[in-house]
């Protein structure tokens, strides 16, 4: 059949349009990197698409290696992007719902003295359900690790590399360079001292040019004290009590009060996780990156002492395998990474031998478990400066959020944080020992809170009186001991990988943790006696737990001790069970480049490698660690080629 040139042109145009349409549909309607069946072999397999796994996988994929990310959960639900309602993810199908064993010295207000440990089970991991507080730790944290390559100077450089300023005309760099922390556009930001050297730049635009932002930047929303009277009172009270007040999280040991910086995209009003900032863009641009969800890794596959792949259960419970030619990297979070290692024969004999698991490497996997504990106390106010359920349910809030991405729903409720170095006796500790957090919420739903945190109802009402009223004004003052000395463990108790391991954080086993918590609470209580808080009618409700006796208050040491042992709750930061360390350190599970000692082809990159927790919530420090780990892996790849 012969076509006229007109018919030929039309056919060509129709075909091109169809191809373009198909390509467009394929791009937008395909899962953009999500796969149903993996290939047989990849260069790298990253286990877990959480805070660390997303950063690592994105960076490895940028090097053209074939990368598989395998994640036990599914895609995060739409509401996980709304900052204020993050707590409703706890106890849901997107949470691993771990539980500790009954605690001997703590958790008196909890049923069976058992703490519930939420951990994210979805793409984004715990970073997709956390409370969005950004902190960078302090230099002393890293120096105290005594691990080559992880000293304060190196971490300072890494964190500076991750920090970015933006204003108006700064163009994002293409993806694939260093990720950055990207602050919301605020003119006064530049005059604020931040991460050392940038302070020395002469002008605002210097600083901007110096720190251009990559499109993988992690956005930080700074709570603005001029718009938030409660935060202003917190900062004024800190100043009145002799603490320093800074506008930024500083790379410094000087404890200070500051407005919280939260990982929220201020323009869209949505959670900013490493899924959004790293994995999602990498999935769109790198077809060598595959992400398999709803597939749970159960074991490592070995060839003698080398890890050559993984075994996993697919969504239908079938056992499957995938091979890795270079490395398997465990980023499954502290609990599950520990479980996978132990199930695969990497762990201490006293855990593996009773279960007849052949030992591949005798290492203290699962020991050194630590967590931050928080003691939340309720402060009633008589001024209308706080958030509560009635204000939140106002249709204007919804409109404001849906249309403008603004309002209470676009915040985490965390307004101020303070790292404490000044002691009550006017001495100074060498590094921060405590943290105070201002959570602006006057009413707390008793049903939700008691069920997600396993709190006894009666204890709740003695602890948060009045807060159940939907229109209550007030806030929660959270005290955290930053460097707990109690150490617990994670141990498998069955060879069945679907059985959760035994989790015992041994909370408040060490006397220091009790006193450190008491000192932090006392510093918080002092704030409430300042003019700034008196003007708002602040009244602290000391919990009236019967076991703590009749005389409540910070002067009664017996009451304070009992308060801590009854009311301390997890801060959700389990860490340390596969700690990094020098070759000669018997407590180290991974070497300074995060390779598991005594075997090959295996690395750990997540919160379990922290030898000790940093001075604050760890999410941003973990991002820095994953970023460095990717560099180690890629450097090794280059060296092998040479
Ligand atoms: C409720 C809550 C609030 C928090 N608030 C803050 C905060 O405000 N600021 C802060 O800095 N930090 C906060 N944190 C802590 C912080 O989010 C975590 O420390 C951090 O996300 C841990 O990162 P990770 O990479 O170690 O593990 P995760 O982010 O937990 O990622 C592990 C991933 O591995 C997957 N996985 C596990 N097992 C398997 C398996 N067998 N096979 C395949 N995939 C698997 C999991 O489903 C998960 O997606 C909070 C945590 C929680 C839970």
XYZ file of C-alpha atoms and ligand atoms in Angstrom:
695
model
C 0.000 0.000 0.000
C 1.297 3.418 -0.944
C 0.731 6.458 1.341
C 0.578 10.044 0.166
C 3.131 12.327 1.879
C 0.241 13.896 3.796
C -0.911 10.507 5.038
C 2.708 9.608 5.869
C 3.163 12.811 7.845
C -0.109 12.244 9.722
C 0.853 8.643 10.507
C 4.295 9.780 11.666
C 2.758 12.548 13.808
C 0.193 10.135 15.270
C 2.882 7.594 16.043
C 5.150 10.204 17.634
C 2.266 11.559 19.700
C 1.346 8.051 20.831
C 4.941 7.322 21.747
C 5.238 10.594 23.629
C 1.942 9.974 25.387
C 3.011 6.432 26.249
C 6.339 7.696 27.565
C 4.577 10.388 29.580
C 2.057 7.918 30.971
C 4.822 5.452 31.673
C 6.727 8.133 33.579
C 3.811 9.430 35.596
C 1.762 6.295 36.056
C 4.611 3.846 36.480
C 5.939 3.370 39.948
C 9.085 5.289 39.048
C 11.568 2.787 40.372
C 9.212 0.650 42.458
C 9.442 -2.884 41.114
C 7.404 -6.028 41.643
C 10.158 -8.579 40.968
C 13.852 -7.850 41.465
C 16.622 -8.961 39.122
C 18.702 -11.926 40.211
C 21.798 -9.847 40.919
C 22.706 -6.291 41.894
C 25.980 -4.565 42.762
C 24.622 -3.340 46.099
C 21.617 -4.361 48.147
C 20.447 -1.834 50.733
C 18.169 -3.401 53.337
C 15.669 -0.835 54.620
C 14.448 2.417 53.055
C 14.524 4.494 56.232
C 16.388 7.663 57.150
C 19.802 6.140 56.421
C 18.874 3.711 53.621
C 17.295 6.432 51.453
C 20.396 8.657 51.624
C 22.757 5.787 50.958
C 20.805 4.255 48.081
C 20.359 7.597 46.327
C 24.057 8.300 46.465
C 25.102 4.801 45.350
C 22.655 4.939 42.451
C 24.310 8.187 41.352
C 27.490 6.199 40.660
C 25.760 4.037 38.028
C 25.945 0.925 40.165
C 22.968 -1.415 40.103
C 21.250 -0.875 43.428
C 18.357 -2.718 45.018
C 16.610 -1.214 48.034
C 14.459 -3.760 49.796
C 11.899 -2.469 52.286
C 9.579 -4.444 54.564
C 6.857 -1.782 54.613
C 4.928 -0.188 51.772
C 4.705 3.376 50.555
C 3.891 5.831 53.339
C 0.251 6.880 53.741
C -0.752 10.383 52.596
C -1.332 11.628 56.141
C 2.290 10.902 57.107
C 3.167 14.080 55.193
C 1.067 16.272 57.548
C 3.510 17.241 60.287
C 1.191 17.639 63.280
C -0.626 14.339 62.966
C 2.470 12.128 62.905
C 1.564 10.453 66.221
C -1.412 8.707 64.630
C 1.033 6.531 62.692
C 2.041 4.937 65.973
C 0.376 1.590 66.493
C -0.714 1.473 62.822
C 0.358 -0.980 60.106
C 3.181 1.473 59.292
C 4.760 0.900 62.700
C 6.783 -2.184 63.734
C 5.090 -1.900 67.154
C 8.029 -3.198 69.167
C 7.672 -3.659 72.917
C 10.337 -3.817 75.583
C 10.398 -6.483 78.257
C 8.996 -5.286 81.628
C 11.380 -2.720 83.075
C 12.720 -3.263 86.600
C 13.670 0.312 87.399
C 11.397 2.370 85.173
C 8.080 2.641 83.344
C 5.917 2.542 86.502
C 3.061 4.368 84.745
C 2.957 1.831 81.909
C 0.921 -1.366 81.823
C 3.209 -4.213 82.854
C 6.144 -1.741 83.020
C 6.480 -2.305 79.272
C 7.458 0.508 76.933
C 6.001 0.571 73.421
C 8.650 1.352 70.829
C 7.250 2.689 67.571
C 9.614 2.403 64.582
C 8.649 3.227 60.997
C 7.749 0.316 58.729
C 7.370 2.079 55.386
C 9.451 3.796 52.765
C 10.972 6.694 54.738
C 11.270 4.516 57.856
C 11.178 6.187 61.258
C 12.007 9.454 59.498
C 8.519 9.253 58.008
C 6.836 9.229 61.435
C 9.255 11.158 63.657
C 8.642 14.510 65.355
C 10.884 16.376 62.928
C 13.312 17.975 65.378
C 16.655 18.803 63.756
C 19.785 18.816 65.910
C 23.421 18.233 64.971
C 24.902 17.005 68.233
C 27.898 18.680 69.814
C 31.657 18.274 69.129
C 32.245 16.415 72.394
C 29.805 13.707 71.270
C 31.935 12.683 68.328
C 35.320 13.053 70.027
C 34.130 10.807 72.833
C 33.538 8.011 70.291
C 37.316 7.840 69.720
C 36.803 6.339 66.268
C 39.291 7.405 63.551
C 37.538 9.421 60.858
C 34.600 10.380 63.079
C 36.167 13.113 65.210
C 34.438 16.434 65.765
C 36.390 18.216 63.032
C 35.372 15.665 60.403
C 31.765 15.676 61.543
C 31.797 19.463 61.605
C 32.946 19.481 57.976
C 30.348 16.892 57.004
C 27.544 18.694 58.780
C 28.652 22.014 57.306
C 28.573 20.397 53.903
C 25.037 19.373 54.677
C 24.029 22.846 55.765
C 22.735 25.298 53.304
C 21.321 28.761 53.246
C 18.870 29.867 50.694
C 17.228 33.064 49.741
C 15.385 33.958 46.590
C 17.828 33.617 43.742
C 19.906 30.611 44.775
C 19.559 27.950 42.112
C 19.526 24.363 43.295
C 22.449 22.281 42.111
C 21.570 19.157 40.183
C 20.979 16.089 42.243
C 23.941 13.885 42.981
C 26.186 16.288 44.849
C 26.058 16.569 48.591
C 22.672 16.722 50.219
C 21.998 19.874 52.156
C 19.928 21.313 54.892
C 17.919 24.015 53.245
C 16.465 26.671 55.441
C 13.244 28.405 54.613
C 13.723 31.765 53.043
C 14.051 34.202 55.922
C 15.874 37.491 55.477
C 17.171 37.680 59.036
C 18.671 34.205 58.816
C 21.981 35.432 57.499
C 22.682 37.663 60.439
C 22.363 34.715 62.748
C 25.545 32.939 63.799
C 25.615 29.397 62.581
C 28.025 26.552 62.047
C 31.242 28.533 62.571
C 33.038 29.494 59.339
C 29.933 30.765 57.673
C 29.863 33.355 60.433
C 33.091 34.785 59.070
C 31.670 35.453 55.625
C 31.194 39.143 55.177
C 27.812 39.416 53.563
C 24.607 37.588 53.261
C 25.144 36.912 49.562
C 28.643 35.548 50.283
C 27.070 33.015 52.530
C 24.494 32.163 49.924
C 27.061 31.627 47.218
C 29.323 29.723 49.506
C 26.611 27.244 50.277
C 24.563 26.594 47.196
C 21.785 24.130 47.693
C 21.330 20.814 46.009
C 17.832 19.778 45.071
C 18.214 17.008 47.635
C 18.344 19.614 50.377
C 16.637 18.811 53.620
C 14.403 21.695 54.424
C 14.286 23.204 57.865
C 11.473 25.334 59.147
C 12.486 27.654 61.927
C 9.792 28.504 64.413
C 9.577 32.276 64.586
C 9.590 33.762 68.098
C 7.972 36.994 66.935
C 4.868 35.040 65.909
C 4.880 32.604 68.835
C 4.390 34.188 72.266
C 4.923 30.872 74.026
C 8.300 30.371 72.360
C 9.209 33.968 73.154
C 8.421 33.317 76.832
C 10.598 30.169 76.719
C 13.574 32.077 75.300
C 13.079 35.031 77.679
C 12.837 32.657 80.620
C 16.053 30.906 79.532
C 17.822 34.253 79.389
C 16.440 35.262 82.793
C 17.800 32.020 84.266
C 21.298 32.805 83.005
C 21.387 30.546 79.946
C 22.584 31.757 76.583
C 19.994 32.183 73.857
C 20.829 31.724 70.206
C 18.655 31.791 67.141
C 20.279 28.784 65.563
C 21.405 25.326 66.416
C 25.086 25.997 66.875
C 28.059 23.762 66.381
C 29.273 24.513 69.826
C 29.370 23.111 73.296
C 27.751 26.221 74.731
C 24.359 25.099 75.900
C 21.698 27.450 74.692
C 18.008 28.061 74.251
C 16.742 28.342 70.696
C 13.773 28.228 68.411
C 13.327 24.715 67.122
C 14.359 23.911 63.562
C 12.088 21.249 62.218
C 12.446 19.192 59.053
C 9.370 20.623 57.383
C 9.001 22.116 53.937
C 7.632 25.481 55.012
C 6.214 26.297 51.589
C 4.232 23.097 51.126
C 3.681 22.595 54.856
C 4.743 18.977 54.585
C 7.117 16.563 56.296
C 10.563 16.535 54.736
C 12.041 13.041 55.019
C 14.965 11.404 53.239
C 12.400 9.553 51.113
C 11.279 12.893 49.703
C 14.668 14.536 49.527
C 16.858 11.638 48.388
C 15.186 8.425 47.333
C 12.242 9.859 45.414
C 14.297 12.087 43.084
C 16.898 9.327 42.622
C 14.168 6.861 41.625
C 12.971 9.309 38.999
C 16.390 9.917 37.489
C 18.269 6.610 37.853
C 16.836 3.499 36.254
C 19.667 1.495 37.831
C 17.918 1.983 41.184
C 15.172 -0.512 42.043
C 12.979 -0.346 45.137
C 11.132 -3.452 46.254
C 8.543 -2.909 48.997
C 6.577 -5.235 51.300
C 9.496 -7.633 51.289
C 11.185 -8.492 54.527
C 14.809 -9.607 54.647
C 15.210 -12.600 56.936
C 18.821 -13.671 56.529
C 22.112 -13.043 54.786
C 23.353 -15.550 52.229
C 26.985 -16.601 52.673
C 29.780 -18.122 50.638
C 32.194 -19.073 53.391
C 32.821 -15.736 55.212
C 31.584 -13.495 52.441
C 28.033 -12.219 52.194
C 26.815 -12.783 48.655
C 23.144 -11.947 48.944
C 19.982 -11.936 50.984
C 17.018 -14.145 51.706
C 13.652 -12.426 52.037
C 9.954 -13.093 52.436
C 7.873 -11.537 49.694
C 4.421 -10.042 50.209
C 2.841 -13.498 49.896
C 5.203 -15.026 52.436
C 7.319 -16.879 49.849
C 11.054 -17.269 50.525
C 13.188 -15.651 47.809
C 16.815 -14.717 47.209
C 18.768 -11.937 45.501
C 22.530 -11.791 44.978
C 24.905 -8.869 45.552
C 28.198 -8.802 43.691
C 29.732 -6.090 45.861
C 27.985 -5.575 49.203
C 24.888 -5.952 51.289
C 24.308 -2.907 53.472
C 22.009 -3.235 56.468
C 20.025 -0.044 57.116
C 17.059 -1.743 58.757
C 17.193 0.309 61.969
C 18.616 -0.676 65.337
C 16.221 -3.510 66.161
C 15.859 -5.216 62.792
C 19.509 -4.839 61.745
C 20.455 -6.558 65.003
C 17.914 -9.295 64.360
C 19.118 -9.936 60.781
C 22.759 -10.094 61.915
C 22.021 -12.530 64.729
C 19.749 -14.722 62.559
C 22.637 -14.913 60.083
C 25.253 -16.015 62.618
C 26.820 -12.658 63.449
C 26.545 -12.181 67.185
C 27.655 -13.382 70.594
C 27.793 -17.141 71.270
C 25.519 -16.843 74.327
C 22.724 -15.693 71.999
C 23.429 -17.900 68.953
C 24.468 -21.232 70.499
C 21.227 -21.946 72.390
C 19.434 -21.523 69.039
C 21.923 -23.757 67.158
C 22.861 -20.933 64.794
C 26.357 -21.540 63.350
C 28.626 -18.606 64.234
C 30.110 -16.658 61.326
C 31.540 -13.880 63.491
C 31.661 -13.704 67.282
C 30.786 -10.048 67.815
C 28.822 -8.199 70.538
C 25.852 -7.553 68.216
C 22.795 -6.495 70.223
C 24.709 -5.277 73.291
C 25.177 -1.581 74.127
C 21.482 -0.791 73.473
C 20.661 2.745 74.573
C 17.819 5.213 74.226
C 16.992 8.747 75.287
C 14.278 8.960 77.940
C 11.908 11.906 78.202
C 9.856 13.076 81.172
C 6.889 15.127 79.914
C 5.176 17.456 82.411
C 1.997 19.414 81.849
C 1.957 23.191 82.343
C -1.404 24.942 82.440
C -1.681 28.520 81.123
C -4.350 31.169 81.492
C -3.492 32.999 78.253
C -4.594 32.050 74.788
C -1.147 31.315 73.382
C -1.206 27.570 72.895
C -2.624 25.050 70.471
C -5.466 22.797 71.530
C -8.022 20.523 69.901
C -10.745 23.182 69.577
C -8.360 25.549 67.806
C -7.060 22.721 65.648
C -10.551 21.641 64.557
C -11.412 25.139 63.417
C -12.345 24.876 59.688
C -10.060 27.848 59.045
C -7.088 25.704 60.114
C -8.017 23.094 57.505
C -8.560 25.710 54.820
C -5.290 27.382 55.684
C -3.488 24.065 55.467
C -5.144 22.676 52.357
C -4.904 25.913 50.384
C -1.776 27.598 51.714
C 0.133 24.784 53.448
C 0.155 26.909 56.601
C -1.277 26.867 60.114
C -1.040 24.456 63.020
C -1.180 21.315 60.872
C 1.933 22.480 59.033
C 3.930 22.506 62.275
C 5.174 19.760 64.554
C 4.098 21.586 67.716
C 7.735 21.566 68.862
C 8.615 25.252 69.245
C 11.704 25.536 71.394
C 14.642 23.438 72.479
C 17.410 24.026 74.967
C 20.625 22.109 75.492
C 21.772 22.503 79.071
C 25.344 22.841 80.199
C 24.728 25.171 83.116
C 24.005 23.272 86.293
C 21.747 24.540 89.066
C 24.767 25.263 91.218
C 25.978 27.658 88.489
C 28.685 25.276 87.413
C 29.120 24.175 83.804
C 29.392 20.684 82.454
C 31.837 20.113 79.599
C 29.107 18.993 77.205
C 25.329 19.257 77.250
C 23.804 16.899 79.800
C 20.117 17.670 79.383
C 17.618 18.959 76.870
C 14.353 20.823 77.395
C 11.729 20.756 74.677
C 8.714 23.015 74.442
C 5.765 21.150 72.924
C 2.953 23.593 72.333
C -0.199 21.583 72.957
C -2.719 22.367 75.686
C -5.074 19.454 75.185
C -4.022 15.865 74.801
C -6.338 13.072 73.759
C -6.248 10.584 76.626
C -7.378 7.610 74.499
C -4.787 8.172 71.793
C -1.891 8.949 74.131
C -2.530 6.130 76.577
C -2.894 3.563 73.827
C 0.186 4.533 71.762
C 2.411 4.868 74.833
C 0.856 2.007 76.874
C 0.078 4.400 79.758
C -2.392 3.361 82.455
C -5.493 5.566 82.240
C -5.434 6.402 85.942
C -1.798 7.446 85.781
C -2.562 9.618 82.750
C -5.206 11.630 84.613
C -2.891 12.157 87.587
C -0.157 13.232 85.184
C -1.987 15.438 82.687
C -4.971 16.814 84.644
C -7.213 19.143 82.651
C -5.351 18.393 79.434
C -8.254 16.220 78.301
C -10.376 19.364 77.973
C -10.461 20.203 74.278
C -10.059 23.934 74.866
C -7.345 23.764 77.531
C -4.481 26.247 77.284
C -1.070 24.895 78.194
C 1.996 23.067 76.969
C 4.110 20.031 77.646
C 7.601 20.649 78.990
C 9.782 17.696 78.035
C 13.025 16.958 79.900
C 15.598 14.611 78.372
C 18.803 13.229 79.854
C 21.126 13.401 76.845
C 23.838 10.898 77.740
C 22.267 7.996 79.572
C 24.662 5.412 80.983
C 22.242 2.487 81.244
C 22.891 -0.159 78.602
C 20.531 -2.913 77.538
C 20.325 -5.434 74.736
C 18.418 -6.752 71.713
C 18.496 -10.560 71.406
C 16.699 -13.003 69.189
C 14.942 -15.709 71.164
C 13.823 -17.809 68.217
C 15.155 -18.808 64.807
C 11.830 -17.706 63.328
C 12.620 -14.333 61.720
C 9.016 -13.203 62.067
C 9.243 -13.391 65.886
C 10.285 -10.053 67.412
C 13.527 -10.135 69.404
C 13.787 -9.516 73.131
C 14.303 -5.787 73.701
C 15.582 -4.667 77.082
C 16.859 -1.090 77.282
C 17.449 -1.530 81.053
C 16.060 1.952 81.567
C 17.380 3.805 84.635
C 19.552 0.884 85.592
C 22.351 3.392 86.094
C 21.882 5.844 88.953
C 23.389 8.674 86.848
C 20.411 8.613 84.497
C 17.990 9.276 87.341
C 19.958 12.227 88.695
C 20.583 13.632 85.210
C 16.832 13.506 84.523
C 16.065 15.181 87.858
C 18.597 17.967 87.201
C 17.087 18.595 83.779
C 13.549 18.736 85.160
C 14.673 21.183 87.850
C 16.133 23.503 85.229
C 12.814 23.386 83.403
C 10.839 24.167 86.541
C 13.020 27.225 87.219
C 11.897 28.681 83.911
C 8.304 28.655 85.067
C 9.139 30.971 87.965
C 10.302 33.767 85.681
C 8.276 36.887 84.778
C 7.960 35.625 81.194
C 5.982 32.544 82.223
C 4.230 34.178 85.177
C 2.743 36.676 82.712
C 1.086 33.751 80.910
C -0.263 32.302 84.172
C 1.954 29.198 83.959
C 1.149 26.541 86.521
C 3.036 23.247 86.559
C 1.013 20.161 87.467
C 3.237 17.825 89.435
C 1.854 14.348 88.808
C 0.114 12.945 91.882
C 1.195 9.307 91.511
C 0.220 7.552 94.781
C 3.472 5.531 94.835
C 5.450 8.804 94.917
C 3.976 10.037 98.200
C 2.054 13.149 99.190
C 4.693 15.857 98.982
C 5.218 16.693 95.320
C 7.842 19.138 94.098
C 11.432 19.480 93.030
C 12.719 19.893 96.608
C 11.651 16.395 97.531
C 14.380 14.058 96.236
C 12.339 10.921 96.973
C 9.394 12.279 94.985
C 11.627 13.336 92.094
C 13.266 9.928 91.874
C 9.892 8.226 91.938
C 8.566 10.667 89.331
C 11.389 9.773 86.939
C 11.014 6.046 87.510
C 7.255 6.292 86.946
C 6.878 8.860 84.170
C 9.948 8.554 81.945
C 9.007 7.461 78.434
C 10.993 6.512 75.369
C 12.184 9.378 73.200
C 12.223 6.834 70.311
C 15.994 6.837 69.721
C 17.202 3.218 70.118
C 20.833 2.953 69.022
C 24.208 1.364 69.565
C 23.741 -2.390 68.996
C 26.309 -2.647 66.166
C 28.634 0.086 67.369
C 31.508 1.357 65.264
C 34.989 1.323 66.765
C 38.689 0.812 66.237
C 40.013 -2.603 65.289
C 41.356 -3.154 68.806
C 38.059 -2.277 70.503
C 36.338 -5.508 71.598
C 32.990 -3.671 71.855
C 33.046 -2.690 68.174
C 30.862 -4.591 65.713
C 31.780 -2.497 62.673
C 35.107 -0.888 61.775
C 35.497 2.866 61.219
C 34.255 2.452 57.616
C 31.211 0.607 58.963
C 32.223 -2.827 57.571
C 31.216 -5.711 59.805
C 34.389 -7.070 61.383
C 35.627 -10.545 60.537
C 33.515 -11.014 57.389
C 33.424 -9.454 53.929
C 30.708 -7.992 51.726
C 28.695 -6.613 54.648
C 28.236 -3.142 56.111
C 25.846 -1.571 58.605
C 24.653 1.993 58.124
C 21.924 3.095 60.535
C 21.367 4.102 64.163
C 22.838 0.834 65.418
C 26.393 1.982 64.556
C 26.308 4.919 67.002
C 28.701 4.060 69.856
C 26.852 6.632 71.992
C 23.841 8.819 71.305
C 24.512 12.421 70.270
C 23.341 15.411 72.330
C 19.875 15.504 70.799
C 17.492 13.644 68.507
C 19.731 11.787 66.047
C 18.010 11.913 62.652
C 20.236 14.580 61.067
C 23.407 13.011 62.472
C 22.315 9.726 60.868
C 21.900 11.487 57.537
C 25.493 12.719 57.859
C 26.690 9.207 58.729
C 24.909 7.684 55.715
C 26.348 10.367 53.465
C 29.880 9.533 54.645
C 29.246 5.809 54.405
C 28.276 6.198 50.749
C 31.604 7.983 50.179
C 33.506 5.084 51.790
C 31.710 2.565 49.595
C 32.252 4.524 46.406
C 35.920 5.169 47.210
C 36.392 1.441 47.734
C 34.776 0.778 44.371
C 37.192 3.182 42.671
C 40.177 1.631 44.458
C 39.154 -1.882 43.383
C 38.971 -0.681 39.746
C 42.491 0.785 40.028
C 8.005 8.404 66.888
C 9.411 8.847 66.621
C 9.758 10.183 66.816
C 11.076 10.604 66.573
N 11.379 11.938 66.630
C 12.589 12.372 66.194
C 12.867 13.752 66.041
O 12.008 14.601 66.247
N 14.097 14.113 65.603
C 15.082 13.194 65.339
O 16.197 13.599 65.000
N 14.837 11.877 65.481
C 13.617 11.451 65.857
N 13.344 10.109 65.907
C 14.434 9.159 65.646
C 14.817 9.047 64.177
O 13.703 9.183 63.337
C 15.487 7.698 63.997
O 16.626 7.652 64.843
C 15.940 7.445 62.567
O 14.866 7.555 61.678
C 16.537 6.039 62.474
O 17.008 5.855 61.178
P 17.522 4.443 60.682
O 17.992 4.631 59.313
O 18.425 3.880 61.707
O 16.230 3.493 60.718
P 14.736 3.704 60.141
O 14.512 5.096 59.668
O 13.829 3.209 61.208
O 14.703 2.754 58.885
C 14.734 1.354 58.928
C 13.949 0.849 57.724
O 14.252 -0.517 57.517
C 13.062 -1.226 57.253
N 13.264 -2.628 57.640
C 13.386 -3.117 58.893
N 13.556 -4.437 58.849
C 13.561 -4.816 57.559
C 13.702 -6.050 56.915
N 13.887 -7.185 57.584
N 13.652 -6.080 55.563
C 13.471 -4.925 54.852
N 13.322 -3.714 55.438
C 13.383 -3.657 56.784
C 12.033 -0.524 58.119
O 10.725 -0.832 57.718
C 12.434 0.917 57.936
O 11.820 1.500 56.817
C 12.045 9.656 66.166
C 11.700 8.322 65.964
C 10.390 7.922 66.183
C 10.026 6.466 65.947
